[in-house]
Short mmCIF file of C-alpha atoms in Angstrom, two decimals:
data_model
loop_
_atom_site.label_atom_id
_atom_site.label_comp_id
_atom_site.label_asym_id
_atom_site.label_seq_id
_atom_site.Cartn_x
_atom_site.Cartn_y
_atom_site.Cartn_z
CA UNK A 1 0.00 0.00 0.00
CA UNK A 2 0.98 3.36 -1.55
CA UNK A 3 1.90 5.72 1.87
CA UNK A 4 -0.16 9.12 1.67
CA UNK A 5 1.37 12.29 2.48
CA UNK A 6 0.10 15.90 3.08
CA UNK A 7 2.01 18.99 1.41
CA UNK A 8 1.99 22.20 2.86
CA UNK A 9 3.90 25.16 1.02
CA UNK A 10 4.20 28.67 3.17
CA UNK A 11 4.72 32.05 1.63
CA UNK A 12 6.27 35.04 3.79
CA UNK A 13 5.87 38.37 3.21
CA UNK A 14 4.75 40.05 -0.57
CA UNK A 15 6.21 37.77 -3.57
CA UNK A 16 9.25 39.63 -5.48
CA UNK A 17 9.18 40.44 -9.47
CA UNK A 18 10.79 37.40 -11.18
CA UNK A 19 10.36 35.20 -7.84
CA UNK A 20 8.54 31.55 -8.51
CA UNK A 21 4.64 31.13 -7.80
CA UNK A 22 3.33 29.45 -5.32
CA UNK A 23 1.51 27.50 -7.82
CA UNK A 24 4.89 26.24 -9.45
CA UNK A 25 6.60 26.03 -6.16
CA UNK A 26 3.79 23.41 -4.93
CA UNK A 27 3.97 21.41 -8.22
CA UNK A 28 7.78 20.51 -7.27
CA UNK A 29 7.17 20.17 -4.06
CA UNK A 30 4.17 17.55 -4.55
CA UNK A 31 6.82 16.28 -7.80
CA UNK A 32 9.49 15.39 -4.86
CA UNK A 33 7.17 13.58 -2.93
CA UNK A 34 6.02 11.56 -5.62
CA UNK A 35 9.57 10.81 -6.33
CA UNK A 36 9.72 8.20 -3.21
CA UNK A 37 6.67 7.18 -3.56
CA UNK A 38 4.56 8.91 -1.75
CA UNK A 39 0.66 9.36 -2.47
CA UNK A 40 -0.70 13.26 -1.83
CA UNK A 41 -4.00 13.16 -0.43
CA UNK A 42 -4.29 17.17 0.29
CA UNK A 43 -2.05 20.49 -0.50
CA UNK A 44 -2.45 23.58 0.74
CA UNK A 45 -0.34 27.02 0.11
CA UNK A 46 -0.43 29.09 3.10
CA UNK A 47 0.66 32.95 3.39
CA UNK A 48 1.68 34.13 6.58
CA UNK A 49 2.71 37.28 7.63
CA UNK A 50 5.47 36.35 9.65
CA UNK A 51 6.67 32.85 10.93
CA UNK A 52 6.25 31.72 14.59
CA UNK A 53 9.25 31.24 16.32
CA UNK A 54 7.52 27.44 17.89
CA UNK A 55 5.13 26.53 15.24
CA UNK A 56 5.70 28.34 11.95
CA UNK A 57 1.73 29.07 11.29
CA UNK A 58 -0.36 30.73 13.67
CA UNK A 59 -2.28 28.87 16.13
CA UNK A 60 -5.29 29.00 14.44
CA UNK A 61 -4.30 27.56 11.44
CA UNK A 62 -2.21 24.31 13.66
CA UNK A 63 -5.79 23.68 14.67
CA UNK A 64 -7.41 23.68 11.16
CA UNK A 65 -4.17 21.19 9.42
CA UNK A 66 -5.16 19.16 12.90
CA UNK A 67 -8.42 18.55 11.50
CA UNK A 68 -7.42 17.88 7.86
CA UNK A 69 -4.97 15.45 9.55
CA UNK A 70 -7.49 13.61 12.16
CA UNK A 71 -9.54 13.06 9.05
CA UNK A 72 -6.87 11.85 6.31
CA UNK A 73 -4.69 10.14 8.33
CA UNK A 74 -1.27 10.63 6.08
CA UNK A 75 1.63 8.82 6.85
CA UNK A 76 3.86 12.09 6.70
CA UNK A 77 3.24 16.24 6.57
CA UNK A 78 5.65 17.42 3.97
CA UNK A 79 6.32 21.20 5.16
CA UNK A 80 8.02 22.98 1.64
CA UNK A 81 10.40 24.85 3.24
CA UNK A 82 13.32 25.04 6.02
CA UNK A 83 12.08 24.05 9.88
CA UNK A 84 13.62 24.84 13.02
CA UNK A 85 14.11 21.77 15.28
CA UNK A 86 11.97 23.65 17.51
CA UNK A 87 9.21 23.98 15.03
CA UNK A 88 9.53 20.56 13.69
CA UNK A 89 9.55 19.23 17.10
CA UNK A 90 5.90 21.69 18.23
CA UNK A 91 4.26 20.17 14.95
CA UNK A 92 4.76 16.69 15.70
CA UNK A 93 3.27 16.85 19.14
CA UNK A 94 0.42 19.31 17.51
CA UNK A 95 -0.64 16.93 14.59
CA UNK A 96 0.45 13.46 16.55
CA UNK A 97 1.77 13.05 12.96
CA UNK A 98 5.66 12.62 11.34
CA UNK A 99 7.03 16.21 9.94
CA UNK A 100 9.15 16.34 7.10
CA UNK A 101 10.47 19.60 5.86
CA UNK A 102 12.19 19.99 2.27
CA UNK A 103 15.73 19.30 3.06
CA UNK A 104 14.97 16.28 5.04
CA UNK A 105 12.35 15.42 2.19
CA UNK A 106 15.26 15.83 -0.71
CA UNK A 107 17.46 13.69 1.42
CA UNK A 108 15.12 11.19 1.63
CA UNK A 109 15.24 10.93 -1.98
CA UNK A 110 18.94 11.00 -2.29
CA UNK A 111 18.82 8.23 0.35
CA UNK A 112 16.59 6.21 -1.74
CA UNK A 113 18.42 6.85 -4.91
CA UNK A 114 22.01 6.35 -4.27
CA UNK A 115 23.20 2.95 -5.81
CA UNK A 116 26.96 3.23 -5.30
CA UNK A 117 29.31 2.67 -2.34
CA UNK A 118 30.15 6.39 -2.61
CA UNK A 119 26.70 7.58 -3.14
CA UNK A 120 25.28 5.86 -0.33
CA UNK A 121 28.77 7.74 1.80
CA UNK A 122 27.24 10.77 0.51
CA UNK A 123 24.05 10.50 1.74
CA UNK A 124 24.78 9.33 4.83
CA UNK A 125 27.04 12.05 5.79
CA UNK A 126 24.47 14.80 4.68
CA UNK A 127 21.74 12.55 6.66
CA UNK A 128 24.18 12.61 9.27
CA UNK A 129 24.48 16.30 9.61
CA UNK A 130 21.34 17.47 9.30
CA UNK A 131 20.00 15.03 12.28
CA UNK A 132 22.54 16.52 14.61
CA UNK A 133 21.06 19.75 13.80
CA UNK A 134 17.73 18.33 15.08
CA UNK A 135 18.43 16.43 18.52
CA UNK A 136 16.41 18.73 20.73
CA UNK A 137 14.97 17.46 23.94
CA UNK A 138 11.58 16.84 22.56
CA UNK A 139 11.78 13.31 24.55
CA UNK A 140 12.25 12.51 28.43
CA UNK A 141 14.79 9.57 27.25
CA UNK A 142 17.27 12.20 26.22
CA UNK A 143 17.53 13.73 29.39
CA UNK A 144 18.63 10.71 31.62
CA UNK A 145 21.47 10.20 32.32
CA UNK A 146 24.19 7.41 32.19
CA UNK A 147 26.86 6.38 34.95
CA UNK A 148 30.08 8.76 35.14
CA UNK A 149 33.11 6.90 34.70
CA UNK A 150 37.08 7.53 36.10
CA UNK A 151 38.09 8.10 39.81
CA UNK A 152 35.74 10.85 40.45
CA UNK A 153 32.30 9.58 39.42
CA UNK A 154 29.67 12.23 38.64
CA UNK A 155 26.54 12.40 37.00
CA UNK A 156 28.30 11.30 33.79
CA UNK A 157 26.01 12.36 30.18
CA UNK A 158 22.82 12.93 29.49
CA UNK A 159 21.60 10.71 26.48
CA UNK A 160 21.65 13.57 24.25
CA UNK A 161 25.30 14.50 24.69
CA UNK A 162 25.88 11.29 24.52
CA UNK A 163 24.17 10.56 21.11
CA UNK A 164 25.67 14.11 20.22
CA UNK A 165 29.46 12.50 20.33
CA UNK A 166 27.98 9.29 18.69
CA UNK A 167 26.80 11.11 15.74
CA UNK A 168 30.19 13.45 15.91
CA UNK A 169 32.35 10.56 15.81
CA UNK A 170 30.61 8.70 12.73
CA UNK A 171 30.48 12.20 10.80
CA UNK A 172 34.13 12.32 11.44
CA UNK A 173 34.64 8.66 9.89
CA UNK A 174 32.47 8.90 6.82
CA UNK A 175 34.38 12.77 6.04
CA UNK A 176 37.68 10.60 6.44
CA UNK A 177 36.56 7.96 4.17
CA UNK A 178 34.82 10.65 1.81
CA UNK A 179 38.43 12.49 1.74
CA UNK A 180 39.70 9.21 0.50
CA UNK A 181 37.07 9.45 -2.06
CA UNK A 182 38.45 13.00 -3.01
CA UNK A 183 41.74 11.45 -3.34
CA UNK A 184 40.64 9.27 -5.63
CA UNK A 185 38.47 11.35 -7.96
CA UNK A 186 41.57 13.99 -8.07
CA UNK A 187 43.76 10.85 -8.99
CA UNK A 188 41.25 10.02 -11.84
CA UNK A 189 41.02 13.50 -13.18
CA UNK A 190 44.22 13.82 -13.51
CA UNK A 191 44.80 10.45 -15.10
CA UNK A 192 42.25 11.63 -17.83
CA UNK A 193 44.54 14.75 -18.27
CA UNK A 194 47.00 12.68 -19.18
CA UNK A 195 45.15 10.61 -21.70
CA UNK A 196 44.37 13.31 -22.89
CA UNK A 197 40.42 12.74 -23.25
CA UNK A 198 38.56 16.21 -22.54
CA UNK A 199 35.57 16.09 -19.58
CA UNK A 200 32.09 17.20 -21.26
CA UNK A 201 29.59 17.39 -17.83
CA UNK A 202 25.92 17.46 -18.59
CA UNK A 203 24.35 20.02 -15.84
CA UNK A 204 20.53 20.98 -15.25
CA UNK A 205 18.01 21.12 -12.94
CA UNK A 206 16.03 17.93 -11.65
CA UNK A 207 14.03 16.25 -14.71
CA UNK A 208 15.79 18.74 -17.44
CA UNK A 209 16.40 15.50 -19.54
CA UNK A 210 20.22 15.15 -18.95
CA UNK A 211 19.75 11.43 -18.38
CA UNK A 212 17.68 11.23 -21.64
CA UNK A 213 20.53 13.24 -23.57
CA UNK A 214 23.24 11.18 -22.33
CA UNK A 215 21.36 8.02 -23.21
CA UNK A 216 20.57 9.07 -26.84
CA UNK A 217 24.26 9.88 -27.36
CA UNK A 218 26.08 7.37 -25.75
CA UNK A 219 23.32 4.36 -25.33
CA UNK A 220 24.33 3.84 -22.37
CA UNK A 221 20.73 2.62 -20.37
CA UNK A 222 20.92 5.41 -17.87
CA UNK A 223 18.09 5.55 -15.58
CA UNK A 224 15.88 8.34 -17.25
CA UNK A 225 12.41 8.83 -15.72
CA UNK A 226 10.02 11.79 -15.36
CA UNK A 227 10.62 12.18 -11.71
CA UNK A 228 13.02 14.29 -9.74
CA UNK A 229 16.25 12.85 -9.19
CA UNK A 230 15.96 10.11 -11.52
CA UNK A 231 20.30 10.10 -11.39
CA UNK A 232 21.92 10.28 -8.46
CA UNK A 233 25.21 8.87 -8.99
CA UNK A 234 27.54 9.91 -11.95
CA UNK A 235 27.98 7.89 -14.97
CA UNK A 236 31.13 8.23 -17.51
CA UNK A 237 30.83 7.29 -21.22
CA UNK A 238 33.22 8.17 -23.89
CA UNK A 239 32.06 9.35 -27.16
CA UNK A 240 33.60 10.12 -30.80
CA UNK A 241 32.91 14.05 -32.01
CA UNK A 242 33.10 13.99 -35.85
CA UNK A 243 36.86 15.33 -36.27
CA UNK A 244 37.68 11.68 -34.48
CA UNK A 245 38.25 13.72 -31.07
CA UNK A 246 37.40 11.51 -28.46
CA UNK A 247 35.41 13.04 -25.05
CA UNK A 248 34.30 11.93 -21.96
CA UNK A 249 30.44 12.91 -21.26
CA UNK A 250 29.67 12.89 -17.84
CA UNK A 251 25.96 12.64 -16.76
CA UNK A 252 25.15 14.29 -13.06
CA UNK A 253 22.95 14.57 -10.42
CA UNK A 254 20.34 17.02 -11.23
CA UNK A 255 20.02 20.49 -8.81
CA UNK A 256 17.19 22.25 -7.53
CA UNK A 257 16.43 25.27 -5.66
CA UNK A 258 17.29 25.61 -2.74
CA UNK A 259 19.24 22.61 -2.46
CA UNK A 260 20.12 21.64 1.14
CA UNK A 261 23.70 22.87 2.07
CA UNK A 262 24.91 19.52 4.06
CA UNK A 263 23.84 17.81 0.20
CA UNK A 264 26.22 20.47 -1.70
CA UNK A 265 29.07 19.60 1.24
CA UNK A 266 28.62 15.79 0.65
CA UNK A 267 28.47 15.85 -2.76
CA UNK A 268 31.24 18.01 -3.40
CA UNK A 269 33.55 15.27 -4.63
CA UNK A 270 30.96 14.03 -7.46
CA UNK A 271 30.11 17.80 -8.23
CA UNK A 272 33.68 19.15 -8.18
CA UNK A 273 34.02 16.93 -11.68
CA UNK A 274 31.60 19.35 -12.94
CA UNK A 275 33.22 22.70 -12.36
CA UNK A 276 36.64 20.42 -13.74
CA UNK A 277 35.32 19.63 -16.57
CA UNK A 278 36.29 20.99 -20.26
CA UNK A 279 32.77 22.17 -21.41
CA UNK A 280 29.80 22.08 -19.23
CA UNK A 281 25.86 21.63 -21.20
CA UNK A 282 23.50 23.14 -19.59
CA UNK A 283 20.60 21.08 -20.29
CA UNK A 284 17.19 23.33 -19.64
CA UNK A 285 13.72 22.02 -20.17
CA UNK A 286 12.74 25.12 -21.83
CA UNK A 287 9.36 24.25 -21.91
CA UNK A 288 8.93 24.47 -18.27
CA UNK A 289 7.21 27.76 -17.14
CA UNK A 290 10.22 29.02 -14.68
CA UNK A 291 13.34 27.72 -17.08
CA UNK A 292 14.64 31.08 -16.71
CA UNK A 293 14.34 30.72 -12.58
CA UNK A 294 15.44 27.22 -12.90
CA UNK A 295 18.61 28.35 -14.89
CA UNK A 296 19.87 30.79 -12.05
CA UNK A 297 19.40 28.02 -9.79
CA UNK A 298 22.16 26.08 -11.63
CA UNK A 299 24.14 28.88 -12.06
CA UNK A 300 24.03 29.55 -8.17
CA UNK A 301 24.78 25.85 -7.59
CA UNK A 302 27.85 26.02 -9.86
CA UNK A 303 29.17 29.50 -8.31
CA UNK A 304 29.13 27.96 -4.59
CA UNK A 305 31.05 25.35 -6.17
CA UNK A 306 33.64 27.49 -7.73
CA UNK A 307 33.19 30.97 -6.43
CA UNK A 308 36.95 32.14 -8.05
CA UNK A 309 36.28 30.09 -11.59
CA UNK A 310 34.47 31.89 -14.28
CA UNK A 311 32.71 28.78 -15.74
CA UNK A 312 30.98 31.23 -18.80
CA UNK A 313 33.09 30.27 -21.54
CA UNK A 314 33.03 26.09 -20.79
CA UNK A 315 29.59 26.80 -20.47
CA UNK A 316 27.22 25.78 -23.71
CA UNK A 317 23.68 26.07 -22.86
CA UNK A 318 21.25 23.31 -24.50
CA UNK A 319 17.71 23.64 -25.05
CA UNK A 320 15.48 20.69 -24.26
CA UNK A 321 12.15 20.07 -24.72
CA UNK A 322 11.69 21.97 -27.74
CA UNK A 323 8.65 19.39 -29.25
CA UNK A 324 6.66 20.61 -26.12
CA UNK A 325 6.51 24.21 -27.16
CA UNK A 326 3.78 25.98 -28.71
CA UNK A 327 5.19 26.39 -32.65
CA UNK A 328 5.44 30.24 -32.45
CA UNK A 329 7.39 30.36 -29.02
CA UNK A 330 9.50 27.53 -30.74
CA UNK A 331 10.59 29.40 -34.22
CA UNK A 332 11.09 32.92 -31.79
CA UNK A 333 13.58 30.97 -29.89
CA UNK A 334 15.05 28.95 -33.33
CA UNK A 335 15.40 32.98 -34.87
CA UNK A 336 17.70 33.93 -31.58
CA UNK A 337 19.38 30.79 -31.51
CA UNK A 338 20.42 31.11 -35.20
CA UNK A 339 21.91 34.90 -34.49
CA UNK A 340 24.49 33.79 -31.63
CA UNK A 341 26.34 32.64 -34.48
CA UNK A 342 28.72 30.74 -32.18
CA UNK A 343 29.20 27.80 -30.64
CA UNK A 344 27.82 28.82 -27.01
CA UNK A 345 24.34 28.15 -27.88
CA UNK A 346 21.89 28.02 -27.45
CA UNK A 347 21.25 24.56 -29.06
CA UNK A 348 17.82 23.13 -29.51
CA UNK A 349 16.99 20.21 -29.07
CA UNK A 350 14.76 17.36 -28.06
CA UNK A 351 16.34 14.38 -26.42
CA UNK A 352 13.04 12.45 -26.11
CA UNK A 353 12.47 13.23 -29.98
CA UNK A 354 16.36 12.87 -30.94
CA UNK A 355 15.75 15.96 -32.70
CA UNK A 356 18.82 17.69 -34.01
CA UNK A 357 21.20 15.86 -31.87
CA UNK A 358 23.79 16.18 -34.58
CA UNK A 359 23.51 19.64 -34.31
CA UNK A 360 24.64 19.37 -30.72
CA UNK A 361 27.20 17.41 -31.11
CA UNK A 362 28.78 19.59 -33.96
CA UNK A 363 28.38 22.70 -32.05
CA UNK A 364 30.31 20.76 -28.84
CA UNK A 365 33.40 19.93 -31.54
CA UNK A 366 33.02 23.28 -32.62
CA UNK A 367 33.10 24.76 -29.15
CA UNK A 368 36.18 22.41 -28.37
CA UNK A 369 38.35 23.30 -31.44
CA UNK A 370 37.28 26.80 -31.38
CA UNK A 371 41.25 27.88 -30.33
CA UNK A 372 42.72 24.83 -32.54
CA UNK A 373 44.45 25.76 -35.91
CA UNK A 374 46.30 23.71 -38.51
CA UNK A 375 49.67 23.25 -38.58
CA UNK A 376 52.44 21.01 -40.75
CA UNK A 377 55.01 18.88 -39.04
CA UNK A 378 57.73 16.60 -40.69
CA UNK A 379 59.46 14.55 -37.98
CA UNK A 380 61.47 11.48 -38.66
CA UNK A 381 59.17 8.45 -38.96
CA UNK A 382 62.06 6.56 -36.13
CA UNK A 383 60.82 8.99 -33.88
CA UNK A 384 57.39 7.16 -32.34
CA UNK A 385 57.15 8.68 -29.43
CA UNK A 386 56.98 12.56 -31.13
CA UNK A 387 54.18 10.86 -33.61
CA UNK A 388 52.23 9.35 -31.11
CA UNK A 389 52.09 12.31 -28.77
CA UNK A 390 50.93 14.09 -32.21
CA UNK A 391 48.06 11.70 -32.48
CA UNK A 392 47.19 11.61 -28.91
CA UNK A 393 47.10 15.20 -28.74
CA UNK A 394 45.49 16.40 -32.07
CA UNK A 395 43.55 15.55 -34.98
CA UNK A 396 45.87 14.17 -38.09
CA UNK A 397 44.40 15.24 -41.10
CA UNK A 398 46.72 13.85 -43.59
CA UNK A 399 50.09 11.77 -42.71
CA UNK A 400 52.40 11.29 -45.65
CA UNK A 401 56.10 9.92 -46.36
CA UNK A 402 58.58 12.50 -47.82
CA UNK A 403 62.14 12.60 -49.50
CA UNK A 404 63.33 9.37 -51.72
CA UNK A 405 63.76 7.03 -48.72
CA UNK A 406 60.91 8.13 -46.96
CA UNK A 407 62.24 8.21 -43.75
CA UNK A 408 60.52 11.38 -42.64
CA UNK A 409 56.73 11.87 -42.30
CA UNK A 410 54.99 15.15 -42.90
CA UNK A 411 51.76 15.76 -40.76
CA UNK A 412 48.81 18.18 -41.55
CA UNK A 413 47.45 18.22 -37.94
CA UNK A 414 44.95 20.28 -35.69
CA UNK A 415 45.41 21.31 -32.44
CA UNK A 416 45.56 23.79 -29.89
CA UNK A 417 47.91 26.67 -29.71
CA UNK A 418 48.85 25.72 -26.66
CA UNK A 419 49.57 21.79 -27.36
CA UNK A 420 51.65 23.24 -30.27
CA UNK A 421 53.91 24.90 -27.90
CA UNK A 422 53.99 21.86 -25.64
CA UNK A 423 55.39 19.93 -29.01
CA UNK A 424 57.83 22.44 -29.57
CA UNK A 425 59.29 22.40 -26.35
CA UNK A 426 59.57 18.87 -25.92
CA UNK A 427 60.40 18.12 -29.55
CA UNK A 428 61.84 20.50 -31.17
CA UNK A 429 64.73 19.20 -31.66
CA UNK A 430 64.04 16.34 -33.87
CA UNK A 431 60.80 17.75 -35.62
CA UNK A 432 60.15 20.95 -38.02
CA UNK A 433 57.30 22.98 -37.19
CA UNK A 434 55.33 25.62 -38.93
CA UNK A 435 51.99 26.54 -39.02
CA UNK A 436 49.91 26.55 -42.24
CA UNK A 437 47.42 28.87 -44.01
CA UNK A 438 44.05 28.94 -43.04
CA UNK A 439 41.44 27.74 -45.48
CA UNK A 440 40.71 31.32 -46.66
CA UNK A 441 44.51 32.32 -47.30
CA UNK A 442 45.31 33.87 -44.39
CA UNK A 443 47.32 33.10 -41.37
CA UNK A 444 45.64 31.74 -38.94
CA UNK A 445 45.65 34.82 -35.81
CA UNK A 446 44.82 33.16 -33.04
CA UNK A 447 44.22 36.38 -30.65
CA UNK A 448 42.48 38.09 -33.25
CA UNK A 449 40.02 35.00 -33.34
CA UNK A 450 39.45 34.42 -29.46
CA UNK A 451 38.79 38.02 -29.45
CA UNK A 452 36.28 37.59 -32.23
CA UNK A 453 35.02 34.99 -30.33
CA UNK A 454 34.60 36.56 -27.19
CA UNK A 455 33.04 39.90 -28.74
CA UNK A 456 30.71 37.23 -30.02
CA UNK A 457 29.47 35.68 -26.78
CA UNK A 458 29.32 38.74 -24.77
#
C-alpha cells in the first residue's frame, strides 16, 4: 500500500518580481514527494505574515491542518520549506503526525536513490548532519542520564550528549573515508589529463532531460524517468565528435532550488568533476514555465562550487524540450538561436524526440576546437614517441612519407595553440614545425580570433 502524504507550502511576506509562484513552487514540491513514492492526499499554500518562532503558522491555522490530519490520516506532513528543530519538534506533538520539511524530504530521496558505495557515503554524511542539527529534547529519554566513569564519578552524560558525540564521531569517519574518495576522484582526473580525453559534464536542474541526452548519445541505459532525481550517482561514457576527437560525457545529479547545504558539502567530490570539466551543457527544459528561474538556480549551484572560476566560456547552454513548445514560441527561440552565431548556444533540441542531436554534437566539436588551428610537421618516422604524442594530442588530417627514402613523415594536424607549444618544447629538436594557411589564405591569428570569439558571446 501506496503511503499518503500531506504537502503544505508557506509564503512570507509580498512575492518579489521574477520570484517563482506558489503555484509552481507546490507542483515541485508535490513532484518530490512523488519521487519516493509517496501518495498526496491534500495540498495547501499558506501565506503568513510572519513565521512563529515554535510553530511556523499561527495557532489557528495548527488547529485547522489538525483537523485535515485527524480526518486523512497521512503517513507524513511534507512542510516545503526550512524548519527549526523547535518547530519541527511543536508540529509533531500538535498533529500526533511525522514532519518532514524539504531538506529532510530531498534527502530522503537521495537516500533512496544512491546505488553506489560512494553515493550511499554521501548521503549518509548529509543525513548525518542534518540530524545533529535536530536532537532537541523533545523526549524525556534524552535527558537521563548514564553512569560517570574515572576516579571521580559524577553524573556522567545525558543521552543527548551522549548521542551528540555518537553522531560526531561517525560524521568524522564517513568525512575521512569521503576524503579518501576526493583522493581518488583527483587521482582520476588527472589520469584523464594525461590521456588526454577532454571532460564534457551534462548540468541541469532535476528532470531537465540530462539522463535522456546522455542516453541518446552514448546508449548507455541510464536511468531516465520523469521524476526528480531520476540520477543520483555519476555515470562516464566516452564518445567520438566527428573530427575523431574523443570526449568523456559525464551525466550528473540534477540540482534544484534551494538545495540543502549539508547535500552540496557531501556531494562536493561528485560535483567538483563538474566545475573540472572541459565544457559544461547546460541542459534546460525550456518548456517548463520558470526555465529562466530554474537556470539561475544552476548557475548559483555552480558558483558555490567554484566561487573564483568563471565557468561562462566552458559553459554551452542546451535547449530541451523543444517538441513541447507551442510552434510560435519555438521558431522565436530557433530565430535567436540562429543569431548567436557561435558555438555557445543556445542549441535546440529534443532528447526524447532525438531531434537535431547532430547539431549538438557539432556545435560541442566546434566549441572544443574553437582555439585549434592547422599546422604542418615533418618529424622522422624513427621517432614514435613525437608521432604518437601528435596523435594523442590532435587531430591528423593527412600523414604522408617524404624525400626518396621516406624516412621522414609530414603531418597536416589540428590542435591547440597551446599543445603546439607543448610539441615544440619537448620536440623541437628532432621535428620541423610551422603553421599553415588557413582555409581562406590567411594566417591563422589566433588572438584576433578568441577576441572575435569573445566579442561574439558577450
Amino acid at each position: 500500500m501506496t503511503d499518503t502524504a500531506f504537502v503544505l507550502h508557506y509564503e512570507t511576506g509580498p512575492q518579489t518580481s521574477g520570484a517563482r509562484t506558489a503555484d509552481n513552487k507546490m507542483a515541485e514540491a508535490i513532484g518530490l514527494a512523488e519521487a519516493i513514492g509517496l501518495s498526496i492526499v491534500y495540498n495547501e499554500s499558506v501565506a503568513l505574515n510572519r513565521a512563529r518562532p515554535a510553530t511556523l503558522f499561527g495557532v489557528g491555522k495548527v488547529d485547522e491542518i489538525k483537523a485535515q490530519i485527524d480526518a486523512l490520516q497521512p503517513a507524513v506532513v511534507i512542510v516545503n520549506g526550512p524548519l527549526s528543530p523547535i518547530q519541527q519538534r511543536n508540529l509533531e506533538r500538535a498533529w500526533s503526525a511525522k514532519v518532514v520539511d524539504r531538506t529532510g524530504l530531498i534527502l530522503e530521496i537521495f537516500g533512496d536513490r544512491a546505488q553506489t558505495r560512494e553515493g550511499r557515503l554521501q548521503v549518509e554524511l548529509a543525513h548525518l548532519s542534518y540530524q545533529r542539527s535536530r536532537l532537541v529534547r523533545s523526549w524525556t529519554h534524552l535527558e537521563r542520564q548514564r553512569g560517570g566513569v574515572g576516579f571521580l564519578g559524577g553524573p556522567g552524560e545525558t543521552q543527548i550528549e551522549s548521542d551528540r558525540r555518537a553522531l560526531a564521531d561517525k560524521i568524522a569517519r564517513l568525512k575521512r573515508k569521503l576524503e579518501d574518495v576526493r583522493r581518488t576522484r583527483s587521482l582520476q582526473r588527472a589520469n584523464r589529463q594525461r590521456a588526454p580525453h577532454p571532460v564534457v559534464a551534462l548540468v541541469g536542474y532535476t528532470n531537465a532531460g540530462k539522463s535522456t541526452l546522455f542516453n541518446r548519445i552514448t546508449e548507455a541505459g541510464v536511468m531516465a524517468e520523469n521524476l526528480l532525481f531520476a540520477t543520483l550517482d555519476p555515470t562516464m561514457r566516452a564518445i567520438d565528435l566527428p573530427t575523431g576527437r574523443r570526449v568523456i560525457l559525464s551525466d550528473t545529479v540534477g540540482f534544484i532550488s534551494d538545495l540543502p547545504t549539508q547535500l552540496i558539502a557531501a556531494f562536493r567530490a561528485t560535483l567538483e568533476e563538474v566545475v573540472e570539466a572541459d565544457v559544461i551543457l547546460h541542459v534546460r527544459d525550456i518548456a517548463h514555465l520558470e526555465t529562466d528561474a530554474q537556470r539561475a538556480d544552476v548557475l548559483d549551484v555552480l558558483r558555490e562550487l567554484s566561487p573564483d572560476a568563471d565557468l561562462s566560456e566552458r559553459i554551452i547552454e542546451v535547449y530541451n524540450k523543444i517538441d513541447l513548445l507551442p510552434e510560435d514560441e519555438r521558431e522565436a527561440y530557433a530565430l535567436a538561436a540562429g543569431a548567436r552565431r557561435d558555438a555557445a548556444g543556445p542549441i535546440l533540441i529534443s532528447a526524447a524526440q532525438g531531434e537535431n542531436l547532430e547539431g549538438l554534437i557539432a556545435a560541442l566539436d566546434d566549441h572544443m576546437t574553437a582555439d585549434y588551428l592547422i599546422a604542418e610537421i615533418e618529424a622522422p618516422a624513427e621517432c614514435g614517441a613525437a608521432l604518437a604524442w601528435l596523435h594523442s594530442h590532435g587531430d591528423v588530417l593527412t600523414q604522408t612519407a617524404i624525400g626518396d627514402d621516406g624516412a621522414t613523415l609530414r603531418l597536416r594536424i589540428r590542435l591547440s595553440e597551446a599543445n603546439l607549444g607543448r610539441f615544440e618544447k619537448q620536440y623541437g629538436d628532432v621535428a620541423a614545425v610551422r603553421r599553415a594557411d588557413a582555409p581562406n589564405g590567411l594566417v591563422v591569428d589566433q588572438h584576433a580570433a578568441s577576441s572575435t570569439l569573445k566579442a561574439a558571446r558577450a
